[in-house]
Structures are given as C-alpha cells and as structure tokens.
Coordinates of C-alpha atoms in Angstrom, one line a residue:
Chain A
M373 CA -72.5 21.8 -50.3
F374 CA -69.1 20.1 -50.2
K375 CA -67.1 23.3 -50.4
D376 CA -68.2 24.2 -46.9
V377 CA -65.7 22.2 -44.9
T378 CA -62.9 24.4 -43.9
I379 CA -60.5 21.7 -42.7
G380 CA -57.4 21.9 -44.7
Q381 CA -58.3 25.3 -46.2
Y382 CA -55.5 27.6 -45.4
Y383 CA -56.4 31.3 -45.5
P384 CA -53.3 33.4 -46.3
A385 CA -53.1 36.5 -44.3
D386 CA -50.4 38.4 -42.4
S387 CA -51.3 38.0 -38.7
I388 CA -49.6 37.1 -35.5
L389 CA -51.4 33.8 -35.5
H390 CA -50.1 33.0 -39.0
K391 CA -46.6 33.6 -37.8
L392 CA -46.7 31.5 -34.7
D393 CA -44.9 28.2 -34.6
P394 CA -47.3 25.5 -35.7
R395 CA -46.3 23.4 -32.6
V396 CA -47.6 26.2 -30.4
K397 CA -50.8 26.4 -32.3
F398 CA -51.3 22.7 -32.2
L399 CA -50.7 22.4 -28.5
G400 CA -52.8 25.5 -28.0
T401 CA -55.7 24.0 -29.9
V402 CA -55.5 20.8 -27.9
I403 CA -55.5 22.7 -24.7
F404 CA -58.4 24.9 -26.0
I405 CA -60.5 21.8 -26.7
V406 CA -59.7 20.4 -23.3
S407 CA -60.6 23.7 -21.7
V408 CA -63.9 23.9 -23.5
F409 CA -64.9 20.6 -21.9
L410 CA -63.4 21.6 -18.5
V411 CA -65.4 24.7 -17.8
R412 CA -69.0 24.3 -16.7
G413 CA -70.3 27.6 -15.3
F414 CA -71.4 30.8 -16.9
A415 CA -68.3 32.8 -15.9
G416 CA -66.0 30.0 -17.3
Y417 CA -67.8 30.1 -20.7
A418 CA -67.7 33.9 -20.8
F419 CA -64.0 33.7 -20.3
V420 CA -63.5 31.1 -23.0
T421 CA -65.7 33.1 -25.4
A422 CA -63.7 36.2 -24.7
V423 CA -60.5 34.3 -25.5
L424 CA -62.0 32.8 -28.7
V425 CA -63.2 36.2 -29.9
T426 CA -59.7 37.7 -29.3
L427 CA -58.2 34.8 -31.3
I428 CA -60.6 35.3 -34.2
A429 CA -59.8 39.0 -34.3
L430 CA -56.1 38.3 -34.1
S431 CA -56.2 35.8 -36.9
K432 CA -57.5 38.4 -39.5
V433 CA -59.5 35.6 -41.1
P434 CA -63.1 36.6 -42.0
F435 CA -65.4 35.0 -39.4
R436 CA -67.6 33.5 -42.1
F437 CA -64.8 31.1 -43.0
M438 CA -65.1 29.6 -39.5
L439 CA -68.9 29.5 -39.7
K440 CA -68.6 27.5 -42.9
G441 CA -66.9 24.7 -40.9
L442 CA -69.7 24.9 -38.4
R443 CA -72.4 24.4 -41.0
A444 CA -70.9 21.0 -41.9
I445 CA -71.5 19.7 -38.4
L446 CA -74.9 21.3 -38.0
I447 CA -76.7 18.0 -38.0
I448 CA -74.5 16.4 -35.4
L449 CA -74.9 19.6 -33.4
C450 CA -78.7 19.4 -33.5
I451 CA -78.9 15.7 -32.7
T452 CA -76.6 16.2 -29.7
M453 CA -78.6 19.1 -28.4
I454 CA -82.0 17.3 -28.9
F455 CA -80.8 14.1 -27.1
N456 CA -79.4 16.1 -24.3
M457 CA -82.5 18.1 -23.9
F458 CA -84.9 15.2 -23.7
L459 CA -82.8 12.5 -22.0
T460 CA -81.3 14.3 -19.1
P461 CA -83.1 13.5 -15.9
G462 CA -84.0 16.3 -13.5
E463 CA -86.6 19.0 -12.8
V464 CA -89.3 18.8 -15.4
I465 CA -90.3 22.1 -17.0
F466 CA -92.3 20.8 -20.0
Q467 CA -94.0 17.4 -20.6
K468 CA -96.1 15.9 -23.4
W469 CA -96.7 12.2 -23.7
I470 CA -93.4 10.5 -23.1
F471 CA -91.3 13.5 -24.0
K472 CA -90.2 15.7 -21.2
I473 CA -87.8 18.6 -21.1
T474 CA -85.9 19.2 -17.9
R475 CA -84.1 22.2 -16.7
E476 CA -80.9 20.3 -16.4
G477 CA -81.5 19.0 -20.0
V478 CA -81.8 22.5 -21.4
I479 CA -78.6 23.6 -19.6
Q480 CA -76.8 20.5 -20.8
A481 CA -78.0 20.9 -24.4
V482 CA -76.8 24.5 -24.5
R483 CA -73.5 23.5 -23.0
M484 CA -73.0 20.7 -25.4
G485 CA -73.9 22.9 -28.3
V486 CA -71.5 25.6 -27.3
R487 CA -68.8 23.1 -26.7
L488 CA -69.1 21.5 -30.1
A489 CA -69.3 24.9 -31.8
Y490 CA -66.3 26.2 -30.0
L491 CA -64.4 23.0 -30.7
V492 CA -65.0 23.4 -34.4
I493 CA -64.3 27.1 -34.5
G494 CA -61.2 26.7 -32.4
S495 CA -59.7 24.0 -34.6
S496 CA -60.8 26.0 -37.7
I497 CA -58.6 28.9 -36.4
M498 CA -55.7 26.6 -36.4
T499 CA -56.3 25.1 -39.8
L500 CA -57.1 28.5 -41.4
T501 CA -53.9 30.1 -40.1
T502 CA -51.5 27.1 -40.5
T503 CA -50.7 25.4 -43.8
P504 CA -51.3 21.7 -43.7
N505 CA -47.6 21.1 -44.3
Q506 CA -46.7 23.2 -41.3
L507 CA -49.3 21.4 -39.3
T508 CA -47.9 18.0 -40.1
D509 CA -44.4 19.2 -39.5
A510 CA -45.6 20.2 -36.0
M511 CA -47.1 16.8 -35.4
E512 CA -44.0 15.1 -36.7
S513 CA -41.9 17.1 -34.3
L514 CA -44.2 16.8 -31.3
F515 CA -44.6 13.1 -31.7
S516 CA -41.0 12.3 -32.7
P517 CA -40.2 10.8 -29.3
L518 CA -42.4 8.0 -30.4
K519 CA -39.9 7.0 -33.0
V520 CA -38.0 5.3 -30.2
V521 CA -40.8 2.6 -30.1
H522 CA -40.7 2.4 -33.9
A523 CA -43.9 4.3 -34.5
P524 CA -43.9 5.5 -38.1
V525 CA -44.2 9.1 -37.2
H526 CA -42.9 10.6 -40.4
E527 CA -45.1 8.3 -42.6
I528 CA -48.2 9.2 -40.6
A529 CA -47.4 12.9 -40.9
M530 CA -46.9 12.6 -44.6
M531 CA -50.1 10.7 -45.1
M532 CA -52.0 13.4 -43.1
S533 CA -50.6 16.2 -45.1
I534 CA -51.5 14.5 -48.4
A535 CA -54.9 13.7 -47.2
L536 CA -55.4 17.3 -46.2
R537 CA -54.2 18.5 -49.6
F538 CA -56.6 16.2 -51.4
I539 CA -59.7 17.0 -49.5
P540 CA -60.6 20.0 -51.6
I541 CA -59.8 18.2 -54.8
L542 CA -61.9 15.2 -53.9
M543 CA -64.7 17.5 -52.7
E544 CA -64.7 19.2 -56.1
E545 CA -64.7 15.9 -57.8
T546 CA -67.6 14.7 -55.7
D547 CA -69.5 17.8 -56.8
K548 CA -68.7 17.1 -60.4
I549 CA -69.6 13.4 -60.3
M550 CA -72.8 14.3 -58.6
K551 CA -73.8 16.8 -61.3
A552 CA -72.8 14.3 -64.0
Q553 CA -75.0 11.6 -62.4
I554 CA -77.9 14.1 -61.9
A555 CA -77.7 14.9 -65.5
R556 CA -78.1 11.3 -66.3
G557 CA -81.2 11.1 -64.0
A558 CA -79.7 10.0 -60.7
D559 CA -81.7 11.2 -57.8
F560 CA -79.9 12.2 -54.6
E561 CA -82.7 14.3 -53.0
S562 CA -85.9 12.2 -52.6
G563 CA -86.9 8.9 -51.0
G564 CA -86.4 7.5 -47.5
I565 CA -83.1 7.2 -45.8
V566 CA -82.4 3.6 -47.2
K567 CA -83.2 4.7 -50.7
R568 CA -81.1 7.8 -50.4
I569 CA -78.1 5.7 -49.2
M570 CA -78.6 3.3 -52.1
N571 CA -78.7 6.3 -54.4
M572 CA -75.3 7.3 -53.2
I573 CA -73.7 4.2 -54.8
P574 CA -73.4 5.7 -58.3
L575 CA -71.6 8.6 -56.6
L576 CA -69.3 6.6 -54.4
V577 CA -68.1 4.1 -56.9
P578 CA -66.6 6.5 -59.4
L579 CA -65.3 8.6 -56.5
F580 CA -63.4 5.7 -55.1
V581 CA -62.1 4.6 -58.4
S582 CA -60.8 8.1 -59.1
A583 CA -59.3 8.4 -55.6
F584 CA -57.3 5.2 -56.1
R585 CA -56.1 6.4 -59.5
R586 CA -55.1 9.7 -58.0
A587 CA -53.3 7.9 -55.2
N588 CA -51.4 5.9 -57.7
D589 CA -50.4 8.9 -59.7
L590 CA -49.4 10.8 -56.7
A591 CA -47.2 8.0 -55.3
M592 CA -45.4 7.8 -58.7
A593 CA -45.0 11.6 -58.7
M594 CA -43.5 11.5 -55.2
E595 CA -41.1 8.7 -56.1
A596 CA -40.1 10.6 -59.3
R597 CA -39.1 13.4 -57.0
C598 CA -36.8 11.3 -55.0
Y599 CA -39.1 10.6 -52.1
H600 CA -37.7 7.7 -50.1
G601 CA -39.1 8.0 -46.6
G602 CA -38.0 10.3 -43.8
E603 CA -34.4 9.3 -43.7
G604 CA -31.9 11.8 -44.9
R605 CA -34.6 14.3 -45.6
T606 CA -34.0 18.0 -44.9
Q607 CA -36.7 20.6 -44.4
M608 CA -37.4 23.7 -46.3
K609 CA -39.1 25.3 -43.4
P610 CA -37.6 23.8 -40.2
L611 CA -39.4 24.7 -37.1
K612 CA -37.6 27.1 -34.8
Y613 CA -39.1 28.7 -31.7
S614 CA -38.8 32.5 -31.5
G615 CA -39.6 34.9 -28.7
R616 CA -43.3 35.3 -29.5
D617 CA -43.7 31.5 -29.4
I618 CA -42.5 31.4 -25.8
V619 CA -44.9 34.2 -24.9
A620 CA -47.6 32.3 -26.6
Y621 CA -46.8 29.2 -24.6
I622 CA -47.0 31.2 -21.3
L623 CA -50.4 32.6 -22.3
I624 CA -51.7 29.1 -23.3
F625 CA -50.7 27.6 -20.0
G626 CA -52.1 30.6 -18.2
F627 CA -55.4 30.0 -20.0
L628 CA -55.4 26.4 -19.0
A629 CA -54.7 27.3 -15.4
A630 CA -57.6 29.8 -15.5
C631 CA -59.9 27.1 -16.9
I632 CA -58.9 24.7 -14.2
F633 CA -59.6 27.4 -11.7
F634 CA -63.1 28.0 -13.1
R635 CA -63.7 24.2 -13.0
I636 CA -62.7 23.9 -9.3
T637 CA -64.6 27.0 -8.2
R638 CA -67.6 25.8 -10.3
L639 CA -68.1 29.3 -11.7
Chain B
M790 CA -22.6 7.7 -74.6
G791 CA -25.4 10.2 -74.3
I792 CA -27.2 11.2 -71.2
I793 CA -29.9 8.6 -71.7
K794 CA -29.1 5.4 -73.5
S795 CA -31.0 2.2 -73.8
V796 CA -30.0 -1.1 -75.5
K797 CA -32.6 -3.7 -76.5
L798 CA -34.9 -2.5 -73.8
A799 CA -38.1 -4.5 -73.2
F800 CA -40.7 -4.4 -70.5
D801 CA -43.5 -6.9 -69.7
Y802 CA -46.4 -6.3 -67.5
L803 CA -49.1 -8.7 -66.3
K804 CA -52.6 -8.1 -67.3
Y805 CA -55.4 -9.7 -65.2
G806 CA -58.6 -10.8 -66.8
E807 CA -61.9 -11.4 -65.1
D808 CA -60.6 -14.7 -63.6
E809 CA -57.8 -14.7 -61.2
S810 CA -56.2 -17.5 -63.3
D811 CA -56.5 -15.4 -66.4
V812 CA -53.1 -13.7 -66.4
Q813 CA -51.5 -12.5 -69.5
K814 CA -48.1 -11.2 -70.1
V815 CA -48.1 -8.1 -72.2
R816 CA -45.0 -6.6 -73.7
A817 CA -45.3 -2.9 -73.5
I818 CA -42.1 -2.0 -75.1
D819 CA -39.7 -4.2 -77.1
D820 CA -36.2 -3.9 -78.4
V821 CA -35.9 -0.2 -77.9
T822 CA -32.5 1.2 -78.5
I823 CA -32.1 4.9 -78.2
D824 CA -29.2 7.3 -77.4
I825 CA -30.0 10.8 -76.4
E826 CA -27.3 13.5 -76.4
K827 CA -27.0 16.0 -73.5
G828 CA -28.7 19.3 -74.3
D829 CA -31.0 18.0 -77.0
F830 CA -34.7 18.6 -77.3
I831 CA -36.2 15.2 -78.0
A832 CA -39.8 14.4 -78.8
I833 CA -41.4 11.0 -78.6
L834 CA -44.6 10.5 -80.6
G835 CA -47.0 7.7 -80.7
H836 CA -50.7 7.1 -80.3
N837 CA -52.3 5.7 -77.1
G838 CA -50.8 2.4 -76.0
S839 CA -47.7 2.7 -78.2
G840 CA -45.5 2.3 -75.1
K841 CA -44.2 5.9 -75.0
S842 CA -45.2 6.4 -71.3
T843 CA -43.6 3.1 -70.4
L844 CA -40.4 4.2 -72.0
A845 CA -40.5 7.5 -70.2
K846 CA -40.9 5.7 -66.8
H847 CA -37.8 3.7 -67.5
M848 CA -35.8 6.9 -67.9
N849 CA -36.8 7.8 -64.4
A850 CA -36.3 4.3 -62.9
L851 CA -40.0 4.2 -62.0
L852 CA -40.0 1.0 -64.0
L853 CA -37.1 -1.3 -64.4
P854 CA -36.4 -3.2 -67.6
T855 CA -37.5 -6.8 -68.0
E856 CA -34.8 -7.3 -70.6
G857 CA -32.0 -5.0 -71.9
T858 CA -30.4 -2.1 -70.2
M859 CA -31.2 1.5 -69.5
W860 CA -28.4 3.9 -68.6
V861 CA -29.1 7.4 -67.2
D862 CA -26.0 9.5 -67.1
G863 CA -24.0 6.3 -67.1
I864 CA -25.8 4.6 -64.3
D865 CA -27.5 1.3 -65.1
T866 CA -30.9 1.7 -63.6
A867 CA -31.4 -2.0 -62.9
K868 CA -28.2 -2.2 -60.8
E869 CA -28.4 0.9 -58.8
P870 CA -29.6 0.1 -55.2
E871 CA -30.7 3.6 -54.4
L872 CA -33.0 4.5 -57.2
W873 CA -33.6 8.1 -56.1
K874 CA -30.1 8.9 -57.2
V875 CA -31.2 8.1 -60.8
R876 CA -34.4 10.1 -60.3
Q877 CA -32.5 13.2 -59.4
K878 CA -30.7 13.1 -62.7
A879 CA -33.8 12.7 -64.8
G880 CA -36.8 14.6 -63.4
M881 CA -40.3 13.8 -64.5
V882 CA -43.4 15.8 -65.2
F883 CA -46.7 14.0 -65.5
Q884 CA -50.0 14.5 -67.3
N885 CA -52.4 15.4 -64.5
P886 CA -51.3 18.7 -62.8
D887 CA -53.5 18.0 -59.7
N888 CA -52.0 14.5 -59.1
Q889 CA -48.4 15.5 -58.9
I890 CA -48.4 18.6 -56.7
I891 CA -47.7 17.5 -53.2
G892 CA -47.4 20.7 -51.3
S893 CA -50.3 22.9 -50.4
I894 CA -48.4 26.1 -51.2
V895 CA -46.6 26.6 -54.4
E896 CA -43.1 27.2 -52.9
E897 CA -43.5 24.2 -50.5
D898 CA -44.2 22.0 -53.4
V899 CA -41.2 23.2 -55.3
G900 CA -39.1 22.5 -52.2
F901 CA -40.3 18.9 -51.9
G902 CA -37.7 17.4 -54.3
P903 CA -34.7 19.2 -52.7
E904 CA -36.0 18.2 -49.2
N905 CA -36.0 14.6 -50.3
M906 CA -32.5 14.9 -51.6
G907 CA -31.2 16.2 -48.3
V908 CA -30.3 19.6 -49.6
P909 CA -29.6 22.1 -46.7
T910 CA -32.3 24.5 -45.8
D911 CA -30.7 27.7 -47.1
E912 CA -29.9 26.1 -50.4
I913 CA -33.5 24.8 -50.8
W914 CA -34.7 28.4 -50.6
T915 CA -32.3 29.6 -53.2
R916 CA -33.2 26.7 -55.5
V917 CA -36.9 27.3 -55.0
E918 CA -36.6 31.0 -55.8
E919 CA -34.4 30.3 -58.8
S920 CA -36.6 27.6 -60.3
L921 CA -39.8 29.6 -59.8
T922 CA -38.2 32.5 -61.5
K923 CA -37.2 30.3 -64.4
V924 CA -40.7 29.1 -65.0
G925 CA -42.1 32.6 -64.4
M926 CA -44.2 31.7 -61.4
I927 CA -42.3 33.6 -58.7
K928 CA -45.2 36.0 -58.0
H929 CA -47.5 33.1 -57.2
R930 CA -45.2 31.5 -54.7
D931 CA -47.5 32.0 -51.7
K932 CA -50.6 30.7 -53.4
S933 CA -52.4 27.5 -53.0
P934 CA -52.0 25.3 -56.1
N935 CA -55.8 24.9 -56.2
R936 CA -56.1 28.5 -57.1
L937 CA -53.9 28.2 -60.2
S938 CA -54.9 27.5 -63.8
G939 CA -53.9 24.2 -65.4
G940 CA -51.0 25.7 -67.3
Q941 CA -49.7 27.4 -64.1
K942 CA -50.0 24.2 -62.1
Q943 CA -48.0 22.4 -64.8
R944 CA -45.3 25.2 -64.6
V945 CA -45.1 24.7 -60.9
A946 CA -44.6 21.0 -61.4
I947 CA -41.8 21.8 -63.9
A948 CA -40.3 24.2 -61.3
G949 CA -40.4 21.3 -58.8
V950 CA -38.3 19.2 -61.1
V951 CA -36.0 22.1 -62.0
A952 CA -35.3 22.7 -58.3
M953 CA -33.7 19.2 -58.2
R954 CA -31.2 20.4 -60.8
P955 CA -31.6 17.4 -63.1
D956 CA -29.6 17.0 -66.3
C957 CA -32.7 15.9 -68.1
I958 CA -36.4 16.5 -67.8
V959 CA -38.9 13.9 -69.0
L960 CA -42.4 15.3 -69.7
D961 CA -45.1 12.7 -70.1
E962 CA -47.9 14.4 -72.1
P963 CA -47.7 17.5 -70.0
T964 CA -50.2 19.4 -72.1
A965 CA -52.8 16.7 -72.6
M966 CA -55.2 18.1 -70.0
L967 CA -54.6 21.8 -70.7
D968 CA -56.4 24.4 -72.9
P969 CA -54.5 26.0 -75.8
N970 CA -53.3 28.9 -73.7
G971 CA -51.9 26.5 -71.0
R972 CA -50.3 24.4 -73.7
Q973 CA -48.5 27.4 -75.1
E974 CA -47.3 28.4 -71.6
V975 CA -45.9 25.0 -70.8
L976 CA -44.2 24.6 -74.1
R977 CA -42.6 28.1 -74.0
T978 CA -41.3 27.3 -70.5
V979 CA -39.9 24.0 -71.6
S980 CA -38.1 25.3 -74.7
E981 CA -36.7 28.2 -72.7
L982 CA -35.3 25.7 -70.2
N983 CA -33.7 23.8 -73.0
E984 CA -32.2 26.9 -74.7
K985 CA -31.1 28.9 -71.7
E986 CA -30.2 26.2 -69.2
N987 CA -29.1 23.6 -71.7
V988 CA -31.4 21.0 -69.9
T989 CA -32.0 17.9 -72.0
V990 CA -35.8 17.8 -72.6
I991 CA -37.7 14.7 -73.6
L992 CA -41.2 15.6 -74.5
I993 CA -43.8 12.9 -74.9
T994 CA -46.8 14.0 -76.7
H995 CA -49.4 13.3 -79.4
Y996 CA -49.8 16.9 -80.5
M997 CA -47.7 17.2 -83.6
E998 CA -47.4 21.0 -83.4
E999 CA -45.4 20.6 -80.3
V1000 CA -42.8 18.5 -82.1
I1001 CA -41.7 20.7 -84.9
H1002 CA -39.0 22.6 -82.9
A1003 CA -37.4 19.4 -81.5
D1004 CA -33.9 18.4 -82.4
H1005 CA -34.8 14.8 -82.8
V1006 CA -38.1 12.8 -83.0
F1007 CA -38.8 9.2 -82.1
V1008 CA -42.0 7.7 -83.3
M1009 CA -43.3 4.6 -81.4
D1010 CA -45.8 2.1 -82.3
S1011 CA -46.8 -1.1 -80.4
G1012 CA -43.7 -1.0 -78.3
H1013 CA -41.2 -0.4 -81.0
V1014 CA -39.4 2.7 -82.2
V1015 CA -40.5 2.7 -85.8
M1016 CA -39.2 6.0 -87.0
Q1017 CA -36.6 8.5 -85.9
G1018 CA -35.0 11.6 -87.2
T1019 CA -35.4 15.3 -87.4
P1020 CA -38.9 16.7 -87.5
R1021 CA -38.5 17.4 -91.2
E1022 CA -37.4 13.9 -92.0
I1023 CA -40.3 12.5 -90.0
F1024 CA -43.0 14.7 -91.4
S1025 CA -41.8 14.1 -95.0
Q1026 CA -43.4 10.7 -94.6
V1027 CA -47.0 11.7 -94.3
D1028 CA -48.3 8.3 -95.6
R1029 CA -46.3 6.3 -93.1
L1030 CA -47.4 8.5 -90.2
K1031 CA -51.1 8.1 -91.3
K1032 CA -50.6 4.4 -91.3
L1033 CA -49.4 4.7 -87.6
H1034 CA -52.6 6.6 -86.8
L1035 CA -50.7 9.8 -86.3
D1036 CA -51.6 13.2 -87.6
V1037 CA -49.2 15.6 -89.1
P1038 CA -49.2 19.4 -88.4
Q1039 CA -52.0 21.1 -90.2
V1040 CA -49.6 23.1 -92.4
T1041 CA -47.7 19.9 -93.4
E1042 CA -51.0 18.2 -94.2
L1043 CA -52.0 21.1 -96.4
A1044 CA -48.7 21.1 -98.2
Y1045 CA -49.0 17.3 -98.7
E1046 CA -52.5 17.6 -100.2
L1047 CA -51.4 20.4 -102.5
K1048 CA -48.5 18.4 -103.6
K1049 CA -50.8 15.4 -104.3
S1050 CA -53.0 17.6 -106.5
G1051 CA -50.0 18.5 -108.6
I1052 CA -48.4 21.6 -107.1
D1053 CA -44.6 21.4 -107.0
L1054 CA -43.9 21.6 -103.2
P1055 CA -41.0 19.9 -101.3
D1056 CA -41.7 17.3 -98.6
G1057 CA -41.7 18.1 -94.9
I1058 CA -43.0 21.7 -94.7
L1059 CA -43.4 22.5 -91.0
T1060 CA -44.4 26.1 -90.5
K1061 CA -46.8 28.5 -92.0
E1062 CA -43.9 30.8 -93.1
E1063 CA -42.2 28.0 -95.0
L1064 CA -45.4 27.1 -96.8
V1065 CA -46.0 30.8 -97.8
E1066 CA -42.5 31.1 -99.1
E1067 CA -42.8 27.9 -101.1
L1068 CA -46.1 28.8 -102.5
L1069 CA -44.8 32.2 -103.6
R1070 CA -41.9 30.5 -105.4
V1071 CA -44.3 28.2 -107.1
S1072 CA -46.7 31.0 -108.2
E1073 CA -43.8 33.1 -109.5
K1074 CA -42.7 30.1 -111.5
M1075 CA -46.1 29.5 -112.9
K1076 CA -46.6 33.2 -113.8
S1077 CA -43.2 33.6 -115.5
K1078 CA -43.7 30.4 -117.5
P1079 CA -46.6 31.4 -120.0
Q1080 CA -45.2 35.0 -120.5
S1081 CA -41.5 34.3 -120.4
K1082 CA -40.8 36.8 -123.2
G1083 CA -40.7 40.5 -122.9
T1084 CA -39.8 42.9 -120.0
R1085 CA -43.3 43.5 -118.8
S1086 CA -43.7 40.1 -117.2
E1087 CA -40.5 40.7 -115.3
K1088 CA -41.9 43.9 -113.9
T1089 CA -45.1 42.3 -112.8
S1090 CA -43.3 39.4 -111.2
G1091 CA -41.1 41.9 -109.4
G1092 CA -44.2 43.7 -108.2
N1093 CA -45.7 40.4 -107.1
K1094 CA -42.6 39.6 -105.1
A1095 CA -42.9 42.8 -103.2
S1096 CA -46.5 42.3 -102.4
G1097 CA -45.7 38.7 -101.5
K1098 CA -43.1 39.9 -99.0
A1099 CA -45.7 42.2 -97.4
R1100 CA -48.1 39.3 -97.2
K1101 CA -45.5 37.1 -95.7
K1102 CA -44.8 39.7 -93.1
S1103 CA -48.4 40.1 -92.1
N1104 CA -48.6 36.3 -91.9
E1105 CA -45.6 36.2 -89.6
R1106 CA -47.2 38.8 -87.4
E1107 CA -50.3 36.7 -87.2
G1108 CA -48.2 33.7 -86.3
T1109 CA -46.5 35.5 -83.4
K1110 CA -49.9 36.7 -82.2
K1111 CA -51.1 33.2 -82.0

C-alpha cells in the first residue's frame, strides 16, 4: 500500500520532457496547477485535458505510474466530492431527509474531482520525468534571488532532495515494520477510528527511531564527503537553457494565456 | 611520518542515563598510538564496543580527540579550521549502504563529493566516470540506488569516495550488512584499489577472513590497541584472540585444533592451500618414518607426492570458485 505514492519516483526514459530544463518543468507545473483552477467551463477543461494527454504521451512514462499517485489521494478526492455535492446551495435535484443534492453541487463536485486528479497527474508528470536532484536544483536556482534577504535557499533545497530520496526507503521500512508487528499480533485493520489510530503507535515509534538514526548516519556521511554548505560548491549538472527550453516557455505562457481566455469568456 | 598517525589519542563521550543528572563520561578510545604508511592495506579488528569505529571517525575528523593528536597527511585534525580539507584526504565508507547514498541516481551520488570540494563541472564528469569504472559500476550509472543490490550500493559509495581522490580510504564495517556475494564484491573492489591505485586502505571489520590479505593488522579491545602485526603474527596467537572474544579464520582454527591434538603444524596458517601443503608435509613425514628403510617406501612416498599435488590443485580450483 505504501509503494503507491509516486512522488520522488523518477522513471528513467528518453523523452523530450526528460530532457527539458527542470526550471521549465517546475514553472510549467505551477502554471498548469493554476490553470486547472482557473478554467471553469466545459471547453476550458477539454482544452486542459487535451494538453495533459499530450504531455503524458510525450513523457513516455506508462500511464499507470501516474494513476498510482492518484490512488494515494483517493480518500481526499472522495471526501471533497461528497462535501461539494451535498453542501453546495442551488437547484435541488434529489432530496432525502436532510440530505439534498443540487445541480450546482454535482457540477462543483465533478469540477473539484477533476481539478484534484489533474493536479496530482500534472505534478506526477514532473516528478516522474525529473530527478529529485534536478528538481531541487531548479528550485534553488529559481528562488536564489531570495538569498538577498538571507533565506537559506540552498539548505532548503538540500533538505528537500534528501527528503525525496528517503521517501521510498522509509515507505519500505514502514512496510517491513508493519509486517513485523503483524507477525507479533498487532492489528492494523479492525476497530473504530480511535482504536486504529492507537494501533498505529507500535508502527510509528520504531519508524521514528529509525528515521532519526538514518538522519544521523546520513549527516555523518555527508560531512565525511566534505559537505560544508552551499558556499564554494560547484555543480555536476549545472542548469543551462537550450533552444527547446525557450520554445517550451513560449508554449507554457501560451497555455496560460489560453486558460485566462477561457476563464474570461466563461467557456 | 605516515599518512595517518596518532599519538596518545583518547576520546570521551557523555552517556546519559534515565535521569538528566545521570551523566557519565565514557572513554571510547584511550592511548592509541598508530602510524600508517602510505599505500598499505590496514585492517582494524575488534568486537563490538572496542572503539574501532571511534578511531575510524578520528581519521576523518568526524570526531576530534579529547586528548592526544591525530595527523592526517601531516595535518593536525584538532587545529585545522576547515575540516573538510582533512576529509578529502581520508574518505570514509560506512556500514549501511542506504544511509550514505545522497544522490537519487548513481552518477549524481558519485559527483556529490567533488561538488562539495568545488571541482569544476567538466572535471567532475571525468572523475565520476573514472571512479565508476574503477569499481565496475559504470554500466549502472543511470540507475536509482534503490534498484541496486547491497554490494552494488556499497561499491557506489566507494566510488563516491574515490571521486574525491583521497590518499586514504577508511571503511567502517562496509560488509556487515551484506550477503556473502556482496562481501566478496566489496572486498575485491577494495583490494584492487589498494593494488592498482596505491590507495591506502583502512578496513575495519569483525570478519577475520577479510583480514588475511592485509599488510598490517591492529586489534582493539576496550579502547586500546592490544595487538598489532602482520596477519600471520596476529593469528598465531589463537588463545589470546579468543580471550578478546575474537574468532580466527576457519582454516587457522582447524590448524590450531590439529596442533593441539598432537600434529606438528606451524602457527598462523591463514589459507586452505597452506594447510593442505603443511598437512602433506606432515603425512609424508609420518609415512616415511615407520618404513624408513628400503627403496619401496621412497617410491610410494613419491607417488603420494604426485597425487598430493593433484589434490592441492583441485583444492585451489575450489578456492577460486568460491
């Protein structure tokens, strides 16, 4: 169950999206997420869907990898949709006791569902085609103006890339601890919600202990390899824009403009 | 002065009990004086808690001595303000392969050290390619470390250190979490680096089999260096090693037991081949003794020798297979 999260799971392939500068992909993803919340009408979503499908095809990453990420937010997705369905005021199409479903509610629910799903798929495309290191390099470079106000940009980027690298390892570890505790009679599957949460304690305590130990080991390994902050550090893969990155930027801003157009014309 | 030298090195750490006030000072290593020559293959032995890891961390300036001095390539670690300069001279490989790989792709991880040292980009790439080739992992350069086996991960970690071009590599129980195949892989890589690149290797371990090819062995117990010498000198003293809760290689143990039961074998036999040779010598001697007269016995002993040679050869083949 824990292996389903795709964040931080780079899928190596030889596609145009893999080759793009990570800064382009990062900005592109942010703009994509904004756009998903910008458009409201059917035509707008059809357009966004078409773009998304094109991106998936371009990425050469099997679609099921993106769906895996979606499965992880399934519960949030359902809750959002149900709340929107029942709690949006408007023209009632179905009513039973205090529950009523409105036409506006259904539309809103579908819209929220699509937005969340697209948001996850969109960011999955970025994380699947970009190595976490490239991604943090991109963030470091994009946010480097903040260094002027003494924001620890390099440190934050480093922390993020480490966190991303350790997600799969800690997931695996969770799985292992869970099995070990089940073998000793722990029960993670029955009981009410309070009991279930209490049952998680024998899982969380060893997980935290091991995470701290790993952090300690890693810090030492980094120091042993001469890590001493961002100063005087060179990069193995410095970011350089090429021709296709500029084309990509033009396309991204074209896409944003189109979405703003859809919003204004309420299509 | 050798590449790594320490004089009267001691290190204290604080141990906290249940209470906050219950603080104990524990001496992890005490009065350690060693001198390691450049290009040597050094092994440090000792059971858990003997202070061998603490000593290793001093060689990399991860710990600084409480008393005494540690010099790495002539630099006093306690007086150097920029410790990373010491660390690039003595690289370190740790026990857990997962907890020391920083990059999410093999080549990015190998490049991490040179990046920190401020090596120019082009040079980083040559170094990465070079060191991945040296450890035999060049074909896995694009892979995620999570997809590698333990032995392969450990080789990547070694490549990461090699890319920093250190004079000396300290390996702190690098094989403790690996299966026998992975152990072989890592050891082969390390001894190749020592032979071909003339890198000083300091291998910390509690597997005795890994020690027999070392140039010099230190044995540690409760913070002190209690024995030192060549592997043969160390393993000649089976009784003493047992008192220190250390094993000896299986072959040495067998020879030792045989000797105790009256067979005339020398001390400190380290390999299977040596034992076979010695046993043959002994059996020849025993055979020739009761029938020392006449030519027939000579013939048989000659025949024995030939068959013995054949057996030795087959034994050697078995050894290489393993």
